[in-house]
Short mmCIF file of C-alpha atoms in Angstrom, two decimals:
data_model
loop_
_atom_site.label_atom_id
_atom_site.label_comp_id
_atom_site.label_asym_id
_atom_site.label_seq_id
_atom_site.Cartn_x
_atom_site.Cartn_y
_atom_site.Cartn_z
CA UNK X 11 6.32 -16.11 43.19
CA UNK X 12 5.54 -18.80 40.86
CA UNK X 13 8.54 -20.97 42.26
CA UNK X 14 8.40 -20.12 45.72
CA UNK X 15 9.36 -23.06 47.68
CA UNK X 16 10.48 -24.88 44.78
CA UNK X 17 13.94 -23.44 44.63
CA UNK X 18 14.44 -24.62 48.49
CA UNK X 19 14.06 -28.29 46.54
CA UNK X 20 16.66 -30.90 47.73
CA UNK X 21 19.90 -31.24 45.02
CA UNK X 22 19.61 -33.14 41.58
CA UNK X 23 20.46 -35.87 40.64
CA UNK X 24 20.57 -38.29 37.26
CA UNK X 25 20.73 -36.99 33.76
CA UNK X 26 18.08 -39.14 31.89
CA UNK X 27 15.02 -37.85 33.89
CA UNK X 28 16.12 -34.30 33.49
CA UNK X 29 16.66 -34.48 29.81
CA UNK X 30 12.98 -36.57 29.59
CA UNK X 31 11.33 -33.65 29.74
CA UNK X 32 13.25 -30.65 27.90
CA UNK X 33 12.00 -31.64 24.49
CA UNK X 34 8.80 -29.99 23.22
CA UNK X 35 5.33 -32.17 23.25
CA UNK X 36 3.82 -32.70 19.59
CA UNK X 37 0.79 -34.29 20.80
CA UNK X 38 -1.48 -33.52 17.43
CA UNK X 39 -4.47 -34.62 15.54
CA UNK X 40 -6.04 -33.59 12.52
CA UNK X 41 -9.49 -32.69 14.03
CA UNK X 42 -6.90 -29.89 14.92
CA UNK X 43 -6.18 -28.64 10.82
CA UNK X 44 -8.25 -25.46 9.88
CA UNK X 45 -10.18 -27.76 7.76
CA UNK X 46 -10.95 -30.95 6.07
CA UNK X 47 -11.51 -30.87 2.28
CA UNK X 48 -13.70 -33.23 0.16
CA UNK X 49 -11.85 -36.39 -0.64
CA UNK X 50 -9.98 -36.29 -4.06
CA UNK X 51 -6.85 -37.97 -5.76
CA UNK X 52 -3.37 -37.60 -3.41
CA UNK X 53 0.10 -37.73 -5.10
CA UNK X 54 0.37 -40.38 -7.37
CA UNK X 55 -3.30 -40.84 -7.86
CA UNK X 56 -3.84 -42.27 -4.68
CA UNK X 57 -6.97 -41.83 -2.64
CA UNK X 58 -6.61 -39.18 0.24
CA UNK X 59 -8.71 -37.04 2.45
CA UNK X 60 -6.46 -33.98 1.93
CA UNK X 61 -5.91 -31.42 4.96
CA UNK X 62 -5.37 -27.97 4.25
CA UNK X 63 -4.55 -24.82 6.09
CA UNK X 64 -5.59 -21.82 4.17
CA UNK X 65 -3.93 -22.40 0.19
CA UNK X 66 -1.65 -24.92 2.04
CA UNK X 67 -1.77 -28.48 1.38
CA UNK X 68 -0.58 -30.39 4.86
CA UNK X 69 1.68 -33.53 3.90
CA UNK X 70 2.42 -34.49 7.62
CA UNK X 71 3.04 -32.54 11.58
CA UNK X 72 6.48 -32.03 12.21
CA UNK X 73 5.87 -30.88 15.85
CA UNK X 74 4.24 -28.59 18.38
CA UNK X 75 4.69 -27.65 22.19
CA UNK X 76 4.17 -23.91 23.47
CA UNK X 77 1.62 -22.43 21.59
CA UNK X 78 0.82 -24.10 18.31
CA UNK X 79 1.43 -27.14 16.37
CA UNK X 80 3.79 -27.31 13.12
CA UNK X 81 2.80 -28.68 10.11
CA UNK X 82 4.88 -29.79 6.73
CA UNK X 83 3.17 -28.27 3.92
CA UNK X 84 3.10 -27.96 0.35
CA UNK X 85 2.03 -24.02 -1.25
CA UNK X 86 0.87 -24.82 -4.83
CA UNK X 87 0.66 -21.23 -6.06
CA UNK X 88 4.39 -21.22 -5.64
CA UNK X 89 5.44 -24.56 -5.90
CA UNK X 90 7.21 -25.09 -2.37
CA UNK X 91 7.37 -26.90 0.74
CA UNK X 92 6.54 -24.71 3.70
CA UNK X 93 6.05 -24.99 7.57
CA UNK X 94 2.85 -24.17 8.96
CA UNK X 95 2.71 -23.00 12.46
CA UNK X 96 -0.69 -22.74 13.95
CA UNK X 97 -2.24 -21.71 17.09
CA UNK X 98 -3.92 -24.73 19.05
CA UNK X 99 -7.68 -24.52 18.93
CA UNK X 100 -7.79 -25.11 22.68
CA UNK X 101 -6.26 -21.34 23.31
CA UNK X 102 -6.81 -19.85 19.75
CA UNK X 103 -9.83 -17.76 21.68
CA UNK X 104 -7.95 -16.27 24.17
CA UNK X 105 -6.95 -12.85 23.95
CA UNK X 106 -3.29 -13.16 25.67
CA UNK X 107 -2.56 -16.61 23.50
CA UNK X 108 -3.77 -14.60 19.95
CA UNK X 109 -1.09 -11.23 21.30
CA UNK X 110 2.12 -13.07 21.75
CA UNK X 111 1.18 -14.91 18.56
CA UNK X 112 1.15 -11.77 16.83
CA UNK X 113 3.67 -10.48 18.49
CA UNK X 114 5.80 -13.47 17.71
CA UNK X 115 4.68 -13.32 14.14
CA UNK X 116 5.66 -9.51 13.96
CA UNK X 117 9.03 -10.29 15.94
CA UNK X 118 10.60 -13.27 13.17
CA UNK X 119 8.68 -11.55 10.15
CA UNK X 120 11.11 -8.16 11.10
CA UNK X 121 14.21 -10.93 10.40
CA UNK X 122 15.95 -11.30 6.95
CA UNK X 123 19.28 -13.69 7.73
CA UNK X 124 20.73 -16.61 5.89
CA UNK X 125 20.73 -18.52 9.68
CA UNK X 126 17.11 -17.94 10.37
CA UNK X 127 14.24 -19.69 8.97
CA UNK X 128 12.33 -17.33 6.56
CA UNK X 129 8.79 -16.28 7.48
CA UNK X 130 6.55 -16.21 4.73
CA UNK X 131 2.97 -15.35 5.53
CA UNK X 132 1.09 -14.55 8.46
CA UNK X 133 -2.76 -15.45 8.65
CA UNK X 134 -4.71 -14.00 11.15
CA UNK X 135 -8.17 -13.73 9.36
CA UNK X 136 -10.87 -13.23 11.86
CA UNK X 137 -12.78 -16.62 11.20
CA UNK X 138 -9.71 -18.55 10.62
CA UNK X 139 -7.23 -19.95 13.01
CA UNK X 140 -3.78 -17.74 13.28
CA UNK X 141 -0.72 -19.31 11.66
CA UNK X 142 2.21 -18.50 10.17
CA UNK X 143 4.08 -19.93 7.00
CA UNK X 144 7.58 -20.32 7.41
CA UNK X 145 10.41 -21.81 5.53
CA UNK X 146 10.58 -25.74 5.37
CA UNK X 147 14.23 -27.17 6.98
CA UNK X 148 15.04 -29.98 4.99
CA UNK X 149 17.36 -31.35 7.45
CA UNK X 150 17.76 -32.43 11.13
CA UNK X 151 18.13 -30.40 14.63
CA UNK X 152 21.00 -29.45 16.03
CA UNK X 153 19.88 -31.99 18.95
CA UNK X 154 20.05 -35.24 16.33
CA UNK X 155 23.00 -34.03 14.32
CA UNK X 156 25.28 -34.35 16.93
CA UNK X 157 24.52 -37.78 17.72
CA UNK X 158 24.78 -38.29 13.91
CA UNK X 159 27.14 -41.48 13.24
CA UNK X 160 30.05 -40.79 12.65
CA UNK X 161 29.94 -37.78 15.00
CA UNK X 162 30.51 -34.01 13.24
CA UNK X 163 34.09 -32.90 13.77
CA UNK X 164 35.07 -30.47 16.08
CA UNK X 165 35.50 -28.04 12.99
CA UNK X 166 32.29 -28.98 11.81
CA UNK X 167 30.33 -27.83 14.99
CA UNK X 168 32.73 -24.92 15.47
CA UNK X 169 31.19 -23.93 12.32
CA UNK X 170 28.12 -24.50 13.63
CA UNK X 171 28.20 -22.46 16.81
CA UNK X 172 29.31 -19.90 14.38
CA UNK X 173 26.01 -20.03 12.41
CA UNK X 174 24.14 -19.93 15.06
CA UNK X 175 26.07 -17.04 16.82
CA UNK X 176 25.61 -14.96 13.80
CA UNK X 177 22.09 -15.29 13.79
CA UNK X 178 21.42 -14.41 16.97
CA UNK X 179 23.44 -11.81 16.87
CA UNK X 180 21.69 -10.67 14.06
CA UNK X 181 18.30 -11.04 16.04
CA UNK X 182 19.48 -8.92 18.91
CA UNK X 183 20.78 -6.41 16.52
CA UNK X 184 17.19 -6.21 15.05
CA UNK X 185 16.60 -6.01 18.79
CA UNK X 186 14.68 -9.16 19.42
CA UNK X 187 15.09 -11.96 21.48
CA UNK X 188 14.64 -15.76 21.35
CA UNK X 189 14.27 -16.43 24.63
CA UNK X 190 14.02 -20.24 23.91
CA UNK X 191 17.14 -20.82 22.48
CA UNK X 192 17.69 -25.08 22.63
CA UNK X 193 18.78 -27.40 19.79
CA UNK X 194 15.59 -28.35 18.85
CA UNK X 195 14.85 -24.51 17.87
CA UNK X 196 17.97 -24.93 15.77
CA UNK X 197 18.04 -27.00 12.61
CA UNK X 198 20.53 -27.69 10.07
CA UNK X 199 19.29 -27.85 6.07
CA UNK X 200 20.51 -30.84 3.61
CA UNK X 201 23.78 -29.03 3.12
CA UNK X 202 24.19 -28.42 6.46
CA UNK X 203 23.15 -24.75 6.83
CA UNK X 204 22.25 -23.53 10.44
CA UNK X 205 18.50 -22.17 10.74
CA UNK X 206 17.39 -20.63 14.03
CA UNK X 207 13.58 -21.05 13.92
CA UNK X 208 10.77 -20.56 16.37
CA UNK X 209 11.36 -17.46 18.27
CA UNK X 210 7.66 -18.18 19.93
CA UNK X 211 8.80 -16.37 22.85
CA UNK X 212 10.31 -13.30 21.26
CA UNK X 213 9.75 -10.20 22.54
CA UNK X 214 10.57 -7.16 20.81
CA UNK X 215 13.14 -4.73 23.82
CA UNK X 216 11.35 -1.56 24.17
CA UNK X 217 8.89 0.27 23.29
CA UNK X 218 5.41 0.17 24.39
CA UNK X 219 5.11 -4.24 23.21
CA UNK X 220 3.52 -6.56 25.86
CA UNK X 221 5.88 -8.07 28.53
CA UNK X 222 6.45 -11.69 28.57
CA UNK X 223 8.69 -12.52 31.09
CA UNK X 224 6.14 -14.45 33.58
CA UNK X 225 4.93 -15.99 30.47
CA UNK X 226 7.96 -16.60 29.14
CA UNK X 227 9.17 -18.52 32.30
CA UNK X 228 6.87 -20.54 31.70
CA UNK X 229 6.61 -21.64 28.10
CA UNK X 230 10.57 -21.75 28.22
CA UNK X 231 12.77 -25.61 28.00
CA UNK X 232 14.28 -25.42 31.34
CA UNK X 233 17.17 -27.39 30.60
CA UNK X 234 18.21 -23.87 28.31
CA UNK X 235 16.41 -21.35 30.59
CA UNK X 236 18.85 -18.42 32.36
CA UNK X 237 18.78 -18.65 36.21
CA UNK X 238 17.27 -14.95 36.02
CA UNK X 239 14.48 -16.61 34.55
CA UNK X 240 13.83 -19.57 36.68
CA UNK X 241 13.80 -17.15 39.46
CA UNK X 242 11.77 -14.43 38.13
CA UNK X 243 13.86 -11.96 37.57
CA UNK X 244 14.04 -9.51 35.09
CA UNK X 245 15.58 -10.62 32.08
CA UNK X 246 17.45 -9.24 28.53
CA UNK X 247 19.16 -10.46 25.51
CA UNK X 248 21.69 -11.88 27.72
CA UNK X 249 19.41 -14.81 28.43
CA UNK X 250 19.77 -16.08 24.87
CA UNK X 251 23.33 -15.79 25.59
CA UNK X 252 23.16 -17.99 29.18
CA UNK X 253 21.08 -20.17 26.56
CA UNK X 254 23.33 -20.13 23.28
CA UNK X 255 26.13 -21.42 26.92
CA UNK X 256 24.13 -24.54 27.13
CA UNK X 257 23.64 -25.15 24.15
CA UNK X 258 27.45 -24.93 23.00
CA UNK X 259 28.42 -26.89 26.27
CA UNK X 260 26.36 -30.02 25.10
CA UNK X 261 27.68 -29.14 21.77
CA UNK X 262 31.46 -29.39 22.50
CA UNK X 263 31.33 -31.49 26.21
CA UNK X 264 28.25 -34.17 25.32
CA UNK X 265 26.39 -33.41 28.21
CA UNK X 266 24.20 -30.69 30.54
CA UNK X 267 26.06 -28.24 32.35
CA UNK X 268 23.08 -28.70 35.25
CA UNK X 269 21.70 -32.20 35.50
CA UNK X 270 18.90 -33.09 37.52
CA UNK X 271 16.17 -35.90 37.91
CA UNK X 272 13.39 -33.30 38.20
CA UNK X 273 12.06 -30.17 37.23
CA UNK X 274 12.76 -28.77 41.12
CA UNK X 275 15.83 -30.40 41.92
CA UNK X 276 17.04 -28.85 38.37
CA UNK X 277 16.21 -25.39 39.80
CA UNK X 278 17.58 -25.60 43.20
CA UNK X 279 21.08 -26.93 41.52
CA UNK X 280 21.14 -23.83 38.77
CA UNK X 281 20.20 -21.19 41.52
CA UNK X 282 22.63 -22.59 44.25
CA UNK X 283 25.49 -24.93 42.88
CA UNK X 284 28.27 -23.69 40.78
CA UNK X 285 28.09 -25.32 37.06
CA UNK X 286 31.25 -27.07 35.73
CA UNK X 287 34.00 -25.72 33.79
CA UNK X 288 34.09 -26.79 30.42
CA UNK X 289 37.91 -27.60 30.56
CA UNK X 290 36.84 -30.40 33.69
CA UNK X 291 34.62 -32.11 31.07
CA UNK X 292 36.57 -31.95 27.73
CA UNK X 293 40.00 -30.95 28.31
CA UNK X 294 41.12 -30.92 24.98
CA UNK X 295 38.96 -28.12 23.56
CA UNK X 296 40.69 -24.87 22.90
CA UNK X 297 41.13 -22.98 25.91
CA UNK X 298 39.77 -19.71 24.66
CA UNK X 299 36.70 -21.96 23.63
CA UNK X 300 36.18 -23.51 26.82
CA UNK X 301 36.68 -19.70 28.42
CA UNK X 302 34.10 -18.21 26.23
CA UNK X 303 30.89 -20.91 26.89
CA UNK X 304 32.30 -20.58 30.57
CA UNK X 305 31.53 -17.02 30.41
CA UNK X 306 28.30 -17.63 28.65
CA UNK X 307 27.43 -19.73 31.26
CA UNK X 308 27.60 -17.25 34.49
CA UNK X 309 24.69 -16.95 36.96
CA UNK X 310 25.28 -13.49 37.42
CA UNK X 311 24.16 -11.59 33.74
CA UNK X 312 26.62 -8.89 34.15
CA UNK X 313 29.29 -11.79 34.16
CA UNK X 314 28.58 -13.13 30.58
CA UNK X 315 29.73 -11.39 27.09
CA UNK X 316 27.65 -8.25 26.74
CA UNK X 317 26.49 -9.12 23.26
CA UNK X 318 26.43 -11.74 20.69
CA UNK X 319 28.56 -9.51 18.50
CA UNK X 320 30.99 -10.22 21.15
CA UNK X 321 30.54 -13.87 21.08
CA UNK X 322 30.72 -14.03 17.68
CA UNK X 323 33.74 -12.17 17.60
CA UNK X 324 35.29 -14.39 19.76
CA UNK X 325 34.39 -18.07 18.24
CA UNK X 326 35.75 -16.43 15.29
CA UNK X 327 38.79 -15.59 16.68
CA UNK X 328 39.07 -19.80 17.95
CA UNK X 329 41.26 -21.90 15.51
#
């Protein structure tokens, strides 16, 4: 197995190196746009060598990290800002990279939800480089709005977990899954709107579509990952809800449920040591609460809520 030996790694450790490398690289450079137009007048007037991806104009890279790179954009046929995801050039030939892309675009194009960024266009033309245009976010991620100053109240980021809940359920419903559910996939518009975006490692459940777990494994943030998944095991919907666990647990208790200095002593401590109750960290969080992203957070999948309907139900049911 990919992690043989690895999981036999001795126990973690400190929190900072462990949470060094969960965020996504956006290592980008615009030798990597579809193409370069001739220079003409920017905004303003000024001067600019404009990029452009298909119709798009490109104002700036928000990101990247798994399979493509994310670009700010402007569409002037309708007078918007957009997000432009697009396949790197370095694996835009190769035939497993272009499948889950379509797959991925098929997978968030099938989703119509007020808590999930919009997909607006897909592009796979056969001389051009695969992307997708996607509703622009106007605000931050879930990851920087908690640490906003002053922090969100503890009925502002119940709401939140809400939003997010009823997204996902939503997804699951439409039966397909995240499986890469972190706050960084989860931003928050100018009035504070939840949008689940990025479901690069969707796969739609059943059928005859390709299988990504292996893949998946891979590509995943491991800080969010389901132990099913670090160890190879088969996996369903109910890793987005191990996921959803640690992402509500930083939410509500400002930290990791597993904390590690490395990638292998993180893997050893989520297959073998038991993860903290929420009520040891933050005692003053509603009981039922603290219950609930405990149950998220079981090893064992049969051990969590069976569905995000049920999750949702219950954060609605939490004062």
């Amino acid at each position: 197995h990919l992690f043989a030996g690895i999981l036999d790694a001795p126990p973690p450790a400190s929190r900072e190196q462990r949470s060094a490398g969960s965020g996504s690289s956006s290592g980008t450079s615009s030798d990597q746009v579809t193409r370069i137009s001739s220079e003409r007048p920017g905004p303003e007037g000024r001067g600019s060598q404009e990029l452009e991806i298909g119709r798009y104009q490109v104002e700036g890279i928000q990101g990247g990290g798994g399979m493509g790179r994310v670009f700010k954009g402007y569409d002037p046929k309708l007078e918007r800002r957009v997000a432009i995801k697009q396949l790197s050039p370095e694996i835009s030939g190769n035939k497993t990279s272009l499948d889950r892309f379509f797959q991925e675009a098929r997978a968030a194009a099938s989703l119509n939800h007020t808590h999930i960024a919009a997909v607006y266009e897909i592009n796979a033309e056969e001389n051009d480089q695969p992307y997708l245009v996607m509703e622009y976010v106007d605000g931050p991620t879930l990851a920087t709005w908690r640490r906003s100053d002053p922090p969100p109240s503890f009925p502002e980021k119940l709401r939140v977990a809400r939003e997010i809940a009823a997204g996902l359920a939503y997804a699951h419903q439409k039966k397909v899954i995240h499986r890469d559910i972190k706050p960084e996939n989860i931003l928050l518009t100018e009035n504070g709107v939840v949008k689940i975006t990025d479901f690069g490692l969707a796969r739609i459940l059943g059928g005859s579509g390709t299988r990504l777990t292996r893949d998946g494994l891979t590509m995943g943030t491991l800080a969010y990952m389901a132990p099913e998944q670090v160890s190879g095991r088969e996996s369903d919907h109910r890793c987005d809800i191990y996921g959803l666990g640690v992402v509500y647990f930083e939410l509500f208790c400002d930290r990791l449920p597993v904390e590690a200095n490395n990638d292998a002593a993180f893997m050893y401590a989520l297959i073998h040591q038991p993860i903290p109750k929420v009520l040891s960290i933050a005692p003053a969080l509603p009981p039922a609460l603290a219950d609930l992203i405990d149950r998220m957070l079981s090893k064992e999948p049969e051990e969590r809520p069976g569905s995000m309907d049920e999750v949702l139900s219950m954060l609605n049911g939490i004062g």
